PDB file of C-alpha atoms in Angstrom:
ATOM      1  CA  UNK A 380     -14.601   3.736  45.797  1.00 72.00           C
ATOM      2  CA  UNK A 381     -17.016   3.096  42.712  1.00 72.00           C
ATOM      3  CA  UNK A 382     -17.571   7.260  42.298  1.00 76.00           C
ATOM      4  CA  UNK A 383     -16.105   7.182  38.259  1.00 77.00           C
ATOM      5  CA  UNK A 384     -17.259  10.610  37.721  1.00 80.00           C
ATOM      6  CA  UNK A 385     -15.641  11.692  40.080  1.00 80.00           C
ATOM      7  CA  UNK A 386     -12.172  10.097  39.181  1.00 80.00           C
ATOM      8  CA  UNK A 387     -12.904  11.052  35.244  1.00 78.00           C
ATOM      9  CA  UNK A 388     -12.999  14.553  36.939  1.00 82.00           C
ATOM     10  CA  UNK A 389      -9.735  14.159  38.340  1.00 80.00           C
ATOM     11  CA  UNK A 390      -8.133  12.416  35.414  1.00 77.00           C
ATOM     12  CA  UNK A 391      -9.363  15.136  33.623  1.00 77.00           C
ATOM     13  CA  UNK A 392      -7.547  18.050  35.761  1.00 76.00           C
ATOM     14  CA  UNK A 393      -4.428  16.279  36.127  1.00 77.00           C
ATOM     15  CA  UNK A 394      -4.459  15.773  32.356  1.00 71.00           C
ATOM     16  CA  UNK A 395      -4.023  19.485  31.774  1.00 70.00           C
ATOM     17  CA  UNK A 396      -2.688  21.063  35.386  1.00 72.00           C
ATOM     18  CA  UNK A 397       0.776  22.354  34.015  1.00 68.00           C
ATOM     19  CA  UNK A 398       1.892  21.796  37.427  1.00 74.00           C
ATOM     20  CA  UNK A 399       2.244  17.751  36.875  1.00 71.00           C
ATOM     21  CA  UNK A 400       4.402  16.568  35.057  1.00 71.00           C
ATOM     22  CA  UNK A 401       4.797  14.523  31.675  1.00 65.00           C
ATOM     23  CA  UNK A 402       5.399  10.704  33.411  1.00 70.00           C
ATOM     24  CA  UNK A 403       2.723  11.283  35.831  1.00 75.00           C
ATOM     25  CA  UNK A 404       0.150  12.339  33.257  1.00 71.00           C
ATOM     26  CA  UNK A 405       1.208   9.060  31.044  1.00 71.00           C
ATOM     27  CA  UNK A 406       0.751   7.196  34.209  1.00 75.00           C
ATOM     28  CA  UNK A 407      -2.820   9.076  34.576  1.00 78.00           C
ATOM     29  CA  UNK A 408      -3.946   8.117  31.111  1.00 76.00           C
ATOM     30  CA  UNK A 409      -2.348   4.259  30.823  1.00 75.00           C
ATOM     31  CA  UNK A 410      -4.089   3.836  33.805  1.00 82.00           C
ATOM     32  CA  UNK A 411      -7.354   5.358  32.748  1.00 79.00           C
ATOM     33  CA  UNK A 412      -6.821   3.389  29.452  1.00 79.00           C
ATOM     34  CA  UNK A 413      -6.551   0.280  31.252  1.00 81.00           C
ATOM     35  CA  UNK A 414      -9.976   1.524  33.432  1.00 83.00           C
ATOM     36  CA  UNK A 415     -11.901   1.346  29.616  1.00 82.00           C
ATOM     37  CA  UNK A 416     -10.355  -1.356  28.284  1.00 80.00           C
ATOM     38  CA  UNK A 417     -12.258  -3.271  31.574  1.00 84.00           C
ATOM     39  CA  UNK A 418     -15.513  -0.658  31.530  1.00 82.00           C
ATOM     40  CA  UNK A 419     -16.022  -0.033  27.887  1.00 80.00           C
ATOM     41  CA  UNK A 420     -19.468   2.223  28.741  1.00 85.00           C
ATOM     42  CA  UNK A 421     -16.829   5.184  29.338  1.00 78.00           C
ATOM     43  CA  UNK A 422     -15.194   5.173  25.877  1.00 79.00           C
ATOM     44  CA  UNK A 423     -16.716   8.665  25.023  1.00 78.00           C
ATOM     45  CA  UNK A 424     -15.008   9.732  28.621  1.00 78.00           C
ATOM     46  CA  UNK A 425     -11.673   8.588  27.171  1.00 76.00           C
ATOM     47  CA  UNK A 426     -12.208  10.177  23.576  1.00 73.00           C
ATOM     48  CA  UNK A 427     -12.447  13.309  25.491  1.00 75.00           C
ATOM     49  CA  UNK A 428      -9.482  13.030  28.023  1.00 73.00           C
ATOM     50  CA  UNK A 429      -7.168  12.241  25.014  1.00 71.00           C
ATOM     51  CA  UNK A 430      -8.592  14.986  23.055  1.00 68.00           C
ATOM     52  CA  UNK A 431      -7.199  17.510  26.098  1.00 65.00           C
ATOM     53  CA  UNK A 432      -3.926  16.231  25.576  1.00 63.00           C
ATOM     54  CA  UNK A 433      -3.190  15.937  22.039  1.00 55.00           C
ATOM     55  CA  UNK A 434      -0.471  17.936  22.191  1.00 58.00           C
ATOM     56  CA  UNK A 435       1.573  15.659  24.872  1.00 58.00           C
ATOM     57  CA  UNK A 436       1.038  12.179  24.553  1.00 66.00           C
ATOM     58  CA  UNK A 437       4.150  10.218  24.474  1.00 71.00           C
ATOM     59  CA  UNK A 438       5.427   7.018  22.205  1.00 76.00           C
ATOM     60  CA  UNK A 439       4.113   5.502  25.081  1.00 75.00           C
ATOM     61  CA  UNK A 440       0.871   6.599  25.850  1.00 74.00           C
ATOM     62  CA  UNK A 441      -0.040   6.519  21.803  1.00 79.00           C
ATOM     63  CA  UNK A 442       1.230   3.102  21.895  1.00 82.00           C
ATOM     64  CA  UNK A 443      -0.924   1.868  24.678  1.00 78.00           C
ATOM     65  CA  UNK A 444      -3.702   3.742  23.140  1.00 79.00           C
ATOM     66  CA  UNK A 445      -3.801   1.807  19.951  1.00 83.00           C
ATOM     67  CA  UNK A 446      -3.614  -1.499  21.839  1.00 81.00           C
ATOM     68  CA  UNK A 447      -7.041  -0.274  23.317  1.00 76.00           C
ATOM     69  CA  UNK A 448      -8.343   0.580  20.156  1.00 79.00           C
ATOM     70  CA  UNK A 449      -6.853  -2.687  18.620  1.00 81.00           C
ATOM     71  CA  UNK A 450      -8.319  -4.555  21.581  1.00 76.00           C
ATOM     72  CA  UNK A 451     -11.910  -2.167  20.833  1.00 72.00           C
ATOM     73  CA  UNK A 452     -11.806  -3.201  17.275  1.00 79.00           C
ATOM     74  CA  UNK A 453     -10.936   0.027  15.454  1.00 82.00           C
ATOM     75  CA  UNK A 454      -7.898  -0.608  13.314  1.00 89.00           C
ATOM     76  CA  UNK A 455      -7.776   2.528  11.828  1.00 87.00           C
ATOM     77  CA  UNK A 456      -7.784   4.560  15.412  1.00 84.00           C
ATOM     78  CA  UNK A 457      -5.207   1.942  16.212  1.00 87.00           C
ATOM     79  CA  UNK A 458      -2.872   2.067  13.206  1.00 91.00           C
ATOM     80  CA  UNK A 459      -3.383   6.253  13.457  1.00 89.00           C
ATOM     81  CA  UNK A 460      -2.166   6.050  16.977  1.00 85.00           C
ATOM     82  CA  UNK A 461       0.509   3.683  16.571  1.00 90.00           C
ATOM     83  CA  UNK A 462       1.966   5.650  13.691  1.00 91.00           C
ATOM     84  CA  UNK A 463       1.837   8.603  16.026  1.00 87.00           C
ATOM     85  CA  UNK A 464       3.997   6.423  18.362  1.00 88.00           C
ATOM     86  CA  UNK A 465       6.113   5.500  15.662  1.00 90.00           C
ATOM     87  CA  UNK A 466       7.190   8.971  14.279  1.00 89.00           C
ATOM     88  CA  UNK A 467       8.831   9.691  18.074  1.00 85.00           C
ATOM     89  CA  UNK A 468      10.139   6.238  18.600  1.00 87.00           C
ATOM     90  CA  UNK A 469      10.953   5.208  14.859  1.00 90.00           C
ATOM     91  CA  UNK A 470      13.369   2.331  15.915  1.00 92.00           C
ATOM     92  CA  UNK A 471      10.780   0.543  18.049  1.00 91.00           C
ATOM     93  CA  UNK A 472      11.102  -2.795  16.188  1.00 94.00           C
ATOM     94  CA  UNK A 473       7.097  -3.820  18.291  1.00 91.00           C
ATOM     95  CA  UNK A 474       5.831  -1.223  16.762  1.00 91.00           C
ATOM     96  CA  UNK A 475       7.210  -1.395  13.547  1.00 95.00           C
ATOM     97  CA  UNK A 476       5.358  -4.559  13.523  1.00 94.00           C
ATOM     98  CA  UNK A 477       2.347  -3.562  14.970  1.00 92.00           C
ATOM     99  CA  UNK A 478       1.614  -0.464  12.460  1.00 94.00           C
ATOM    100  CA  UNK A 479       3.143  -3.025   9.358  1.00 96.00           C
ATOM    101  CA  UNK A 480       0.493  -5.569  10.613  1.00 94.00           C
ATOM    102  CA  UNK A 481      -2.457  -3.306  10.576  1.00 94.00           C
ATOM    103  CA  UNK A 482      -1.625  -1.832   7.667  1.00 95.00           C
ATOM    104  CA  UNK A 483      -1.728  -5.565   5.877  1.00 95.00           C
ATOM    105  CA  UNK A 484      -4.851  -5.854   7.663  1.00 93.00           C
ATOM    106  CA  UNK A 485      -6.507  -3.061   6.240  1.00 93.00           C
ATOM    107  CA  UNK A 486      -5.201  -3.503   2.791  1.00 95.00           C
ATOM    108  CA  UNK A 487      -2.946  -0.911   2.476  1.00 95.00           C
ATOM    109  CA  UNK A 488      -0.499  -2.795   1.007  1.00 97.00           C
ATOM    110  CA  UNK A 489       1.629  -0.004  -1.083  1.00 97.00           C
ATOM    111  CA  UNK A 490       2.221   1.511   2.225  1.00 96.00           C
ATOM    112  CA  UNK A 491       3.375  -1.849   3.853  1.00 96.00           C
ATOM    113  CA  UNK A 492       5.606  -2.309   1.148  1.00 97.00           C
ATOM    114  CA  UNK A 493       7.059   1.266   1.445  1.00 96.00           C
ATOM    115  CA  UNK A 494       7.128   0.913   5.184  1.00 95.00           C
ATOM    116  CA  UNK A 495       8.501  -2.773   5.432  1.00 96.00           C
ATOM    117  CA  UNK A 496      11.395  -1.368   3.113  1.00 96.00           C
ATOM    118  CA  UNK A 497      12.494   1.363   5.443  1.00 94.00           C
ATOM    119  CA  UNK A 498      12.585  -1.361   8.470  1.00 95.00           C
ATOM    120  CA  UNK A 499      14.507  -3.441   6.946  1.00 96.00           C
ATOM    121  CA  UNK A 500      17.472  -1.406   6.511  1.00 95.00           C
ATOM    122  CA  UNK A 501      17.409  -0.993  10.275  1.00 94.00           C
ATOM    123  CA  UNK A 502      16.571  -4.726  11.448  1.00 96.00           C
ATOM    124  CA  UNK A 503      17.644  -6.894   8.344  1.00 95.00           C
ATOM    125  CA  UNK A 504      18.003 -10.079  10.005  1.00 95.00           C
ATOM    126  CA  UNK A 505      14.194  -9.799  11.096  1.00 95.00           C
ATOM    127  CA  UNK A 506      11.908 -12.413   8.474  1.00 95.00           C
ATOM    128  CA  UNK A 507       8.275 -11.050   9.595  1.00 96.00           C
ATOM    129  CA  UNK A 508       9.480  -8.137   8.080  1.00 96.00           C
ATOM    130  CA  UNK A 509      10.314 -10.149   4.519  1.00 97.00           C
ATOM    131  CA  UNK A 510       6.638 -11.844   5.173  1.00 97.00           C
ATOM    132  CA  UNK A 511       5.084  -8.765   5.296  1.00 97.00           C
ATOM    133  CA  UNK A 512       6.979  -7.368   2.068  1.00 97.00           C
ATOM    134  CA  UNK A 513       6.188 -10.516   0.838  1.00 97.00           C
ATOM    135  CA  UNK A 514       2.594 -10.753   0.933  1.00 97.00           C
ATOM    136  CA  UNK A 515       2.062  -6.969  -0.102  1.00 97.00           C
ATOM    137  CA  UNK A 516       3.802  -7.508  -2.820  1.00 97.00           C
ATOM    138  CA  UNK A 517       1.944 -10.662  -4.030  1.00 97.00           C
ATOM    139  CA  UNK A 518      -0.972  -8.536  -3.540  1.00 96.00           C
ATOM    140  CA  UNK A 519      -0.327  -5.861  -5.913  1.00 97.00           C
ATOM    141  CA  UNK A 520       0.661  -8.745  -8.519  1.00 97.00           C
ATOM    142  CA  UNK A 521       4.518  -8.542  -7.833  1.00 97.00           C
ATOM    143  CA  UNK A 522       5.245 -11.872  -7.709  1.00 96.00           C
ATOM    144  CA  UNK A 523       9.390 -11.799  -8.942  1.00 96.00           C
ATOM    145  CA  UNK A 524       9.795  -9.259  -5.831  1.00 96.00           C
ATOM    146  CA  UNK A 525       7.405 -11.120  -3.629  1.00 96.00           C
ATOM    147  CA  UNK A 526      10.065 -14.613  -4.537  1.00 96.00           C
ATOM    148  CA  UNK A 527      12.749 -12.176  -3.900  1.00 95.00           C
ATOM    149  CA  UNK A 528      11.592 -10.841  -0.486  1.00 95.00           C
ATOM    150  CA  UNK A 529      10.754 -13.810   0.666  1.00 95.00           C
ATOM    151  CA  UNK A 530      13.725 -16.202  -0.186  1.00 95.00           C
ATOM    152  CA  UNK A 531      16.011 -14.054   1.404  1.00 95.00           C
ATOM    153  CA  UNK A 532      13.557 -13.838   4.274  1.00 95.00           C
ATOM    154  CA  UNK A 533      13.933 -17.240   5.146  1.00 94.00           C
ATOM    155  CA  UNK A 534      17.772 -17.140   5.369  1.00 92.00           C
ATOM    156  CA  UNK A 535      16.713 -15.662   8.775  1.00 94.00           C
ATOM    157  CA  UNK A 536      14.195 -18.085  10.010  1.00 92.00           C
ATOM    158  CA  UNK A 537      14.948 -20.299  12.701  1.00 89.00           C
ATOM    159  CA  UNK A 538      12.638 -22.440  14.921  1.00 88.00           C
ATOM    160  CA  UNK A 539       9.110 -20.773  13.393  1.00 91.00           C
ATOM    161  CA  UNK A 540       7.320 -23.348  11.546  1.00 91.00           C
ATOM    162  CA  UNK A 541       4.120 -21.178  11.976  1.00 92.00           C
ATOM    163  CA  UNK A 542       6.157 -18.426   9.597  1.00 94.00           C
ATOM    164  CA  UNK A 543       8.001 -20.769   7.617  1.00 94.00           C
ATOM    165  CA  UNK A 544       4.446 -22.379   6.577  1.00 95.00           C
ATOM    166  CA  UNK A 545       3.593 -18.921   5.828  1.00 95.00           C
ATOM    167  CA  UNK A 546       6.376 -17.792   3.635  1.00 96.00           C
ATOM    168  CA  UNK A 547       6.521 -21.217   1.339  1.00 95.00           C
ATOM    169  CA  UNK A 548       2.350 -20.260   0.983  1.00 96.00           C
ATOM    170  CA  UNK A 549       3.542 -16.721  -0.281  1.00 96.00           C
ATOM    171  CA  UNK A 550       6.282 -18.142  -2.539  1.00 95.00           C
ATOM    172  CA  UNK A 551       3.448 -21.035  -3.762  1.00 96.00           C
ATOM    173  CA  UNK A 552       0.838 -17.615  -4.894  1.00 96.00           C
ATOM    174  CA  UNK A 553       4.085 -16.037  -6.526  1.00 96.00           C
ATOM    175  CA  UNK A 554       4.815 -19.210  -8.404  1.00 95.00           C
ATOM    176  CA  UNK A 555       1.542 -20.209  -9.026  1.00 94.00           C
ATOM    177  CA  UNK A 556       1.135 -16.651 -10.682  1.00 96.00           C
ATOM    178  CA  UNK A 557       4.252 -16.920 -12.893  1.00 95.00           C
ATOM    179  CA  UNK A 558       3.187 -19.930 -14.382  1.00 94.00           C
ATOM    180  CA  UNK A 559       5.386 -22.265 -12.391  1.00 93.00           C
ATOM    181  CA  UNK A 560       3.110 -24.827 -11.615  1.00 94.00           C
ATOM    182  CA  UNK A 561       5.584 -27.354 -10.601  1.00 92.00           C
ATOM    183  CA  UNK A 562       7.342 -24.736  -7.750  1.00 93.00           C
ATOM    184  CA  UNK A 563       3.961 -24.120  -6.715  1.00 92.00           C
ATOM    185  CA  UNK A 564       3.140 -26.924  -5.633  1.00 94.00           C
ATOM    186  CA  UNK A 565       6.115 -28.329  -4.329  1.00 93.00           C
ATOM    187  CA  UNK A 566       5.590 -25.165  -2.106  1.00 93.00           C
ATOM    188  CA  UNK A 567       2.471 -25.622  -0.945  1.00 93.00           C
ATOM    189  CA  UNK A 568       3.002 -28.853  -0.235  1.00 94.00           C
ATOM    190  CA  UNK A 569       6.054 -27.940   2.081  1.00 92.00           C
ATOM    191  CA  UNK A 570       3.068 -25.292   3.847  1.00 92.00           C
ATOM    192  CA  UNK A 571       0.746 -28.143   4.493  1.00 92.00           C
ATOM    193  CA  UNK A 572       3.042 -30.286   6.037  1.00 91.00           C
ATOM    194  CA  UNK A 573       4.456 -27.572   8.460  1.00 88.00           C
ATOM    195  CA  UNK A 574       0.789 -26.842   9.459  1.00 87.00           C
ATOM    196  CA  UNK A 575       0.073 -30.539   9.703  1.00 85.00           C
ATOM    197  CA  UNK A 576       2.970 -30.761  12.466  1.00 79.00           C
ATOM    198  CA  UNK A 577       1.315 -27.957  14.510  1.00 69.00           C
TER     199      UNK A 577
END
């Protein structure tokens, strides 16, 4: 009916009333979530309602939270809640990506590296997780892992010429840092046409 305090009041209270229980509250909050993603004025309303319920948010609820703050622009709220998702649901292969992606974005790349590691023990077969390896690893001047990662990465590619563009690009950088000219370029060329045909 347009009277927001009044609901923030009553997301509020069923937030913390003991007598509801966990699903309904994650209901409460994805909702409310959604309700600031669409009215961003009541951010500071939403800081405080999450701050009441540290204590029980679910994979869930920390998931959709850092898709807000992704969505808001603040990777590192983002990334902090997704990891929180991660550490009760540490299989969740979209998360996995999501908290590996962020943490490329923000430069963290010793962590993606560690990170990207673990995951692929559990999903092998899965090459953004060899990209991701990859271009950590060319980052921190790696470059025989980075050819490493990244060849065996695209044993696993199939029908992604967006990726595949993408991993010859990382193995061009690698070779281009070891002195193989020649590989380089025969790898970047193999990038440019796969972009060409987008």
């Amino acid at each position: 009916e347009g009277k927001v305090d009044d609901a923030i009041s009553s997301v509020k209270i069923a937030l913390t009333s003991p007598e509801i229980n966990a699903d309904a509250k994650a209901k409460v909050l994805k909702d409310f979530v959604g309700f600031v993603a669409r009215n961003p004025e009541y951010e500071s309303d939403l800081i405080d309602v999450t701050a009441l319920i540290d204590d029980n948010k679910d994979a869930q609820t920390h998931s959709d939270l850092g898709q807000y703050y992704l969505k808001a622009g603040n990777k590192v709220k983002a990334l902090s809640n997704f990891k929180e998702a991660l550490k009760q649901d540490p299989n969740d292969f979209k998360l996995i990506k999501d908290v590996l992606l962020l943490q490329l974005d923000i430069k963290d790349y010793k962590a993606v590296i560690k990170d990207s590691e673990r995951a692929l023990e559990l999903y092998p077969a899965q090459p953004i997780l060899y990209l991701v390896n990859g271009v950590a690893n060319n980052n921190l001047n790696k470059y025989k892992k980075t050819i490493e990662n990244i060849e065996m990465g695209l044993d696993f590619l199939v029908d992604n010429p967006n990726m595949e563009a993408d991993f010859y690009s990382q193995l061009s950088i690698a070779h281009r840092a070891l002195n193989n000219i020649s590989k380089s370029e025969t790898f970047a060329k193999k990038a440019q046409a796969l972009k060409a045909q987008q």
